[in-house]
Structures are given as structure tokens and as C-alpha cells.
PDB file of C-alpha atoms in Angstrom:
ATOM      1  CA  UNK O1196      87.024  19.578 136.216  1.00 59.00           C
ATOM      2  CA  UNK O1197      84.718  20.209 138.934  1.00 69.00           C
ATOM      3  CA  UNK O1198      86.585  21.652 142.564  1.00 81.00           C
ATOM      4  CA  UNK O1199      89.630  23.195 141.417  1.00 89.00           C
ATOM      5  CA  UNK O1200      91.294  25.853 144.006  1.00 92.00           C
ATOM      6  CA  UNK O1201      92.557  28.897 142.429  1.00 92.00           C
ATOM      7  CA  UNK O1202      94.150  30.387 145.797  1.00 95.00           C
ATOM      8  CA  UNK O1203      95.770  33.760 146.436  1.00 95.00           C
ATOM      9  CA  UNK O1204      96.257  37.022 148.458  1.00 95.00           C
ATOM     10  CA  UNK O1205      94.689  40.038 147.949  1.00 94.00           C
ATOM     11  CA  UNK O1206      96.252  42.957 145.723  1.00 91.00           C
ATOM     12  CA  UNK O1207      99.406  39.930 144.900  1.00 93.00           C
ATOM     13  CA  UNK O1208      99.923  39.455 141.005  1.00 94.00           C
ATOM     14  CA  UNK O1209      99.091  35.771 140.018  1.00 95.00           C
ATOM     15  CA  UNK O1210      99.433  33.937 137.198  1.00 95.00           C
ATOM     16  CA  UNK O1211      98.680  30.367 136.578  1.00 93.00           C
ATOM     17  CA  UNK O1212      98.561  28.374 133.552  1.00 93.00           C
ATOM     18  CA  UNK O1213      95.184  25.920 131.909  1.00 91.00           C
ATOM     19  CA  UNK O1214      95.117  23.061 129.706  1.00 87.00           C
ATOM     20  CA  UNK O1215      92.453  23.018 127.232  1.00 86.00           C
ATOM     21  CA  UNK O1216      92.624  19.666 125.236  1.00 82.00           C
ATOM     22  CA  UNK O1217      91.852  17.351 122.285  1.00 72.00           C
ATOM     23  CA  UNK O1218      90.626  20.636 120.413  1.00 64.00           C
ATOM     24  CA  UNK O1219      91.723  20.667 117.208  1.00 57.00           C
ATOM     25  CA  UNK O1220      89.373  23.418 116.141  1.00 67.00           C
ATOM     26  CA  UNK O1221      90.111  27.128 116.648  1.00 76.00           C
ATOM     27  CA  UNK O1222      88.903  28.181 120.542  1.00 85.00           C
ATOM     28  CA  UNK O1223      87.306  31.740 119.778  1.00 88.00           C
ATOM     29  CA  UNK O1224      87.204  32.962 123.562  1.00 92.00           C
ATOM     30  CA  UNK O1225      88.109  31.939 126.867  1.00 94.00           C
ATOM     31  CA  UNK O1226      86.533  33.577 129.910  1.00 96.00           C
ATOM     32  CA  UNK O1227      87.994  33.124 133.864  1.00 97.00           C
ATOM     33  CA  UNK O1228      84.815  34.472 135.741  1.00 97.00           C
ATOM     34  CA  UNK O1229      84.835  35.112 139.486  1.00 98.00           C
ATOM     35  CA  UNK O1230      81.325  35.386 141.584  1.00 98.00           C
ATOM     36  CA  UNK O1231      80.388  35.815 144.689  1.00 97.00           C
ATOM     37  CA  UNK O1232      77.572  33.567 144.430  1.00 96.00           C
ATOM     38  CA  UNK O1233      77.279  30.944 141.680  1.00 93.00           C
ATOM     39  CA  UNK O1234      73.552  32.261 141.460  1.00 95.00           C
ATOM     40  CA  UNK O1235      75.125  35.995 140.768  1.00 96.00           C
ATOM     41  CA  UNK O1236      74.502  37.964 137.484  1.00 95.00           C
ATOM     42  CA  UNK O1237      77.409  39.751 138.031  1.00 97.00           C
ATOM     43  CA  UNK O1238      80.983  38.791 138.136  1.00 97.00           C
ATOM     44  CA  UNK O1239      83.476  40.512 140.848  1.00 97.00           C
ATOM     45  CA  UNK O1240      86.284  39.780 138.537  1.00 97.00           C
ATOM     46  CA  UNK O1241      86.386  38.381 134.556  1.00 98.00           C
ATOM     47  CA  UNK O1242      89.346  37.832 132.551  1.00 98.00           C
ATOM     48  CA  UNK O1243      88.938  37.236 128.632  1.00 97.00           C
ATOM     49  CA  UNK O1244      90.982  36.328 125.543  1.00 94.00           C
ATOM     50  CA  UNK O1245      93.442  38.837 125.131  1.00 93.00           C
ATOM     51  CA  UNK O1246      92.205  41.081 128.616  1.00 96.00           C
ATOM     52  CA  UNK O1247      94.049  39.163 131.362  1.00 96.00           C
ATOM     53  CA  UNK O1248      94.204  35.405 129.113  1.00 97.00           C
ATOM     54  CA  UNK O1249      96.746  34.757 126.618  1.00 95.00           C
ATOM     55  CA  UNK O1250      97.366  31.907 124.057  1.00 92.00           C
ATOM     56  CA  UNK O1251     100.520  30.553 125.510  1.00 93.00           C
ATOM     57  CA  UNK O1252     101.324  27.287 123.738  1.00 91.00           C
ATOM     58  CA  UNK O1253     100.041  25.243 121.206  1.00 88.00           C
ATOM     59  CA  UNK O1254     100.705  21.376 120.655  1.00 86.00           C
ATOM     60  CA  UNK O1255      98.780  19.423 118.303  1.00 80.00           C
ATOM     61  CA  UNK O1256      95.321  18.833 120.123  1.00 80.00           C
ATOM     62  CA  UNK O1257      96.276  20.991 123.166  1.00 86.00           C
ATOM     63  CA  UNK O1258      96.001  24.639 124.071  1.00 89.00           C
ATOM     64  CA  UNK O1259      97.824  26.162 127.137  1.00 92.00           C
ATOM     65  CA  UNK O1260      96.315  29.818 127.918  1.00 93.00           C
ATOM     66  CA  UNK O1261      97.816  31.599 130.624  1.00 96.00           C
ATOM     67  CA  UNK O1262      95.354  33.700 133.129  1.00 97.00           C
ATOM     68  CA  UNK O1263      97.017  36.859 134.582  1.00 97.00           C
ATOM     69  CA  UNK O1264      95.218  38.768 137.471  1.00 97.00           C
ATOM     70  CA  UNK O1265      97.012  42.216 138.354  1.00 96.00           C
ATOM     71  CA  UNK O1266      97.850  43.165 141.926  1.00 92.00           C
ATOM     72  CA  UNK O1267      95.103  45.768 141.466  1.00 93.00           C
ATOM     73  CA  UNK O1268      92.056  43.266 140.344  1.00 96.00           C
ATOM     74  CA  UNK O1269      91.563  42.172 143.621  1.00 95.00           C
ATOM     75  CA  UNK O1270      92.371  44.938 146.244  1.00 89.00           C
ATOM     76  CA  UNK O1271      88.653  45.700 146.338  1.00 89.00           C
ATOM     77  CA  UNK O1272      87.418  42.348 147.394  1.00 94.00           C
ATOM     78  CA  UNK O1273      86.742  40.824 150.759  1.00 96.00           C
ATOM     79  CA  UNK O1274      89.169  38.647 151.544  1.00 96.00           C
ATOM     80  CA  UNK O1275      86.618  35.433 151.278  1.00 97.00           C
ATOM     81  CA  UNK O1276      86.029  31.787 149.073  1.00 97.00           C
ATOM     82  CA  UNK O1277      84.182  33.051 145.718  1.00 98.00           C
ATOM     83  CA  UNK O1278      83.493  30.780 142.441  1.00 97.00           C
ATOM     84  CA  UNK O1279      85.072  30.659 139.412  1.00 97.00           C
ATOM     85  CA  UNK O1280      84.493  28.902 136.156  1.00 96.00           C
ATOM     86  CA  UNK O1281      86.547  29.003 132.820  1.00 95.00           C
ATOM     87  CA  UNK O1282      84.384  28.271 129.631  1.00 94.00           C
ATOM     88  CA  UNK O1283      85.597  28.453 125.846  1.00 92.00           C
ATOM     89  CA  UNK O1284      83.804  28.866 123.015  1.00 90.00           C
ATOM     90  CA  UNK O1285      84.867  27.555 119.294  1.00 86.00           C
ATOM     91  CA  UNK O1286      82.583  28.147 116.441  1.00 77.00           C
ATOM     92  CA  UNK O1287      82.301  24.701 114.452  1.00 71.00           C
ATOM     93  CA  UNK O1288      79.978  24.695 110.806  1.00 70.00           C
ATOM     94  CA  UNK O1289      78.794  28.045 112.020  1.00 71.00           C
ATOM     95  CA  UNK O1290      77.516  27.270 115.422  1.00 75.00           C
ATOM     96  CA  UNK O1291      78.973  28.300 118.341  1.00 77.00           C
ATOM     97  CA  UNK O1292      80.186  25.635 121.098  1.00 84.00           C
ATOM     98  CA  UNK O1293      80.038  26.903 124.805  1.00 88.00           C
ATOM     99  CA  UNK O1294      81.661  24.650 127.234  1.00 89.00           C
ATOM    100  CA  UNK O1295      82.885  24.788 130.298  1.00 92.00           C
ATOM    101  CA  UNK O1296      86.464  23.222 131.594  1.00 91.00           C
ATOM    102  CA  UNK O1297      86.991  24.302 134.923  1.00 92.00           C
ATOM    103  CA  UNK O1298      84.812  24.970 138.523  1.00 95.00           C
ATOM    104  CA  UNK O1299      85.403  25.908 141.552  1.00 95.00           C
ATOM    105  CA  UNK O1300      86.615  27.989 144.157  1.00 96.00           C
ATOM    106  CA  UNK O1301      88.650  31.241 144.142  1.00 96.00           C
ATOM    107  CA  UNK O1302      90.220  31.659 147.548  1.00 97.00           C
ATOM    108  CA  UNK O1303      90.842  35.427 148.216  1.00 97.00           C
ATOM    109  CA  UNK O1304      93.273  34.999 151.357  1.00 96.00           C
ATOM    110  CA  UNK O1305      94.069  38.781 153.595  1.00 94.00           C
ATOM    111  CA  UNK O1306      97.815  40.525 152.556  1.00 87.00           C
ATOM    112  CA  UNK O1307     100.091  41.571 155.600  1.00 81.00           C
ATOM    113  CA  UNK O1308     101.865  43.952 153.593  1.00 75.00           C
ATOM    114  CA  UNK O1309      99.471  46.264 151.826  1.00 67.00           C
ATOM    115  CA  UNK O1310      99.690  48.944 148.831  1.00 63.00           C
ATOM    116  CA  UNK O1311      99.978  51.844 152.067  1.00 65.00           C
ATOM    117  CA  UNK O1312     102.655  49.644 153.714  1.00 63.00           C
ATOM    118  CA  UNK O1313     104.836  49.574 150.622  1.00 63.00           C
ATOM    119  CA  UNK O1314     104.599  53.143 150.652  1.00 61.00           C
ATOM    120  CA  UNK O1315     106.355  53.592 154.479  1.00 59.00           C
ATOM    121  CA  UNK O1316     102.956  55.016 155.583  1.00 55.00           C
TER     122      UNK O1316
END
């Protein structure tokens, strides 16, 4: 799916579920990358199997992972549009399959109430 809107505030805990179907093999990895350009070789934010993404359902041929980004992951960023992908890889008669599900945009929107505020300072 190309355009999808993952959309939240800065230094906020979010959690949102993905689909992955008609996969019947075993998915190996799942990344959730975050760039500030699409052209960038590095990411301002990656989740991974088991670091931030968790196997949260299985049903025959479908997969639900859940992605979990901590308050903390993002109260470094600009508040800003970035893009995001999520890609899985299964290995299938000993080749590795890279594909990509998801594209888009990662909408970092600015807090009111920061980590200082919560604090009385």
C-alpha cells in the first residue's frame, strides 16, 4: 500500500497494528523504518521483529504484528512529515524474499505538554 499516514505527536507512546496477508510461510523479520528523505542512508527511527514489533495474531494466511514506538523514540525529532516503509522478509527453498507492504508518510505533529511540563517545571 502506497500513501499510508502513520500520524502522531512527539515524545506520545503509539501503537498501531499491520496486516500482513496470504503468507503462509514463516515471515523472518519485519522492519518499520522512518527517514527523513526517502533518498537517506540512514533511518531517524527503525523498529524490528522483537525491538519495537511483535507477532500479535495469527490466522491461517494472515499475520497481525503490532509496531510500538516509546514516548522517548521521537522526542529528538523535528516535529515534520518523514517516510516510512515496512518490509518483511521470509526465507522460501533457501532464498530470502524482501518485500515491501507499506509506504508513506510519518507525520511527527509538536506536543503542548512536554517531558519538563510533566515535571511542574
Amino acid at each position: 500500500m502506497e500513501n499510508e499516514l502513520f500520524e502522531l505527536y512527539r515524545g506520545d507512546t503509539y501503537e498501531r497494528n499491520i496486516i500482513v496477508l496470504k503468507y503462509t510461510s514463516n515471515i523472518d523479520e519485519v522492519y518499520f523504518s522512518v527517514k527523513s528523505k526517502e533518498s537517506d542512508k540512514r533511518t531517524v527511527l527503525q523498529k524490528s521483529l522483537n525491538n519495537g514489533i511483535t507477532l500479535a495474531d495469527v490466522e491461517d494466511d494472515k499475520r497481525t504484528y503490532q509496531i510500538l514506538i516509546n514516548s522517548t523514540d521521537t522526542d529528538g525529532m523535528k516535529t515534520s512529515d518523514y517516510y516510512f516503509d515496512i518490509e518483511i522478509i521470509t526465507n522460501t527453498d533457501d532464498k530470502p524474499l524482501k518485500k515491501t507492504i507499506v509506504k508513506g508518510t510519518f507525520r511527527l505533529k509538536p506536543e503542548i505538554t512536554t517531558t519538563d511540563n510533566e515535571r511542574g517545571n
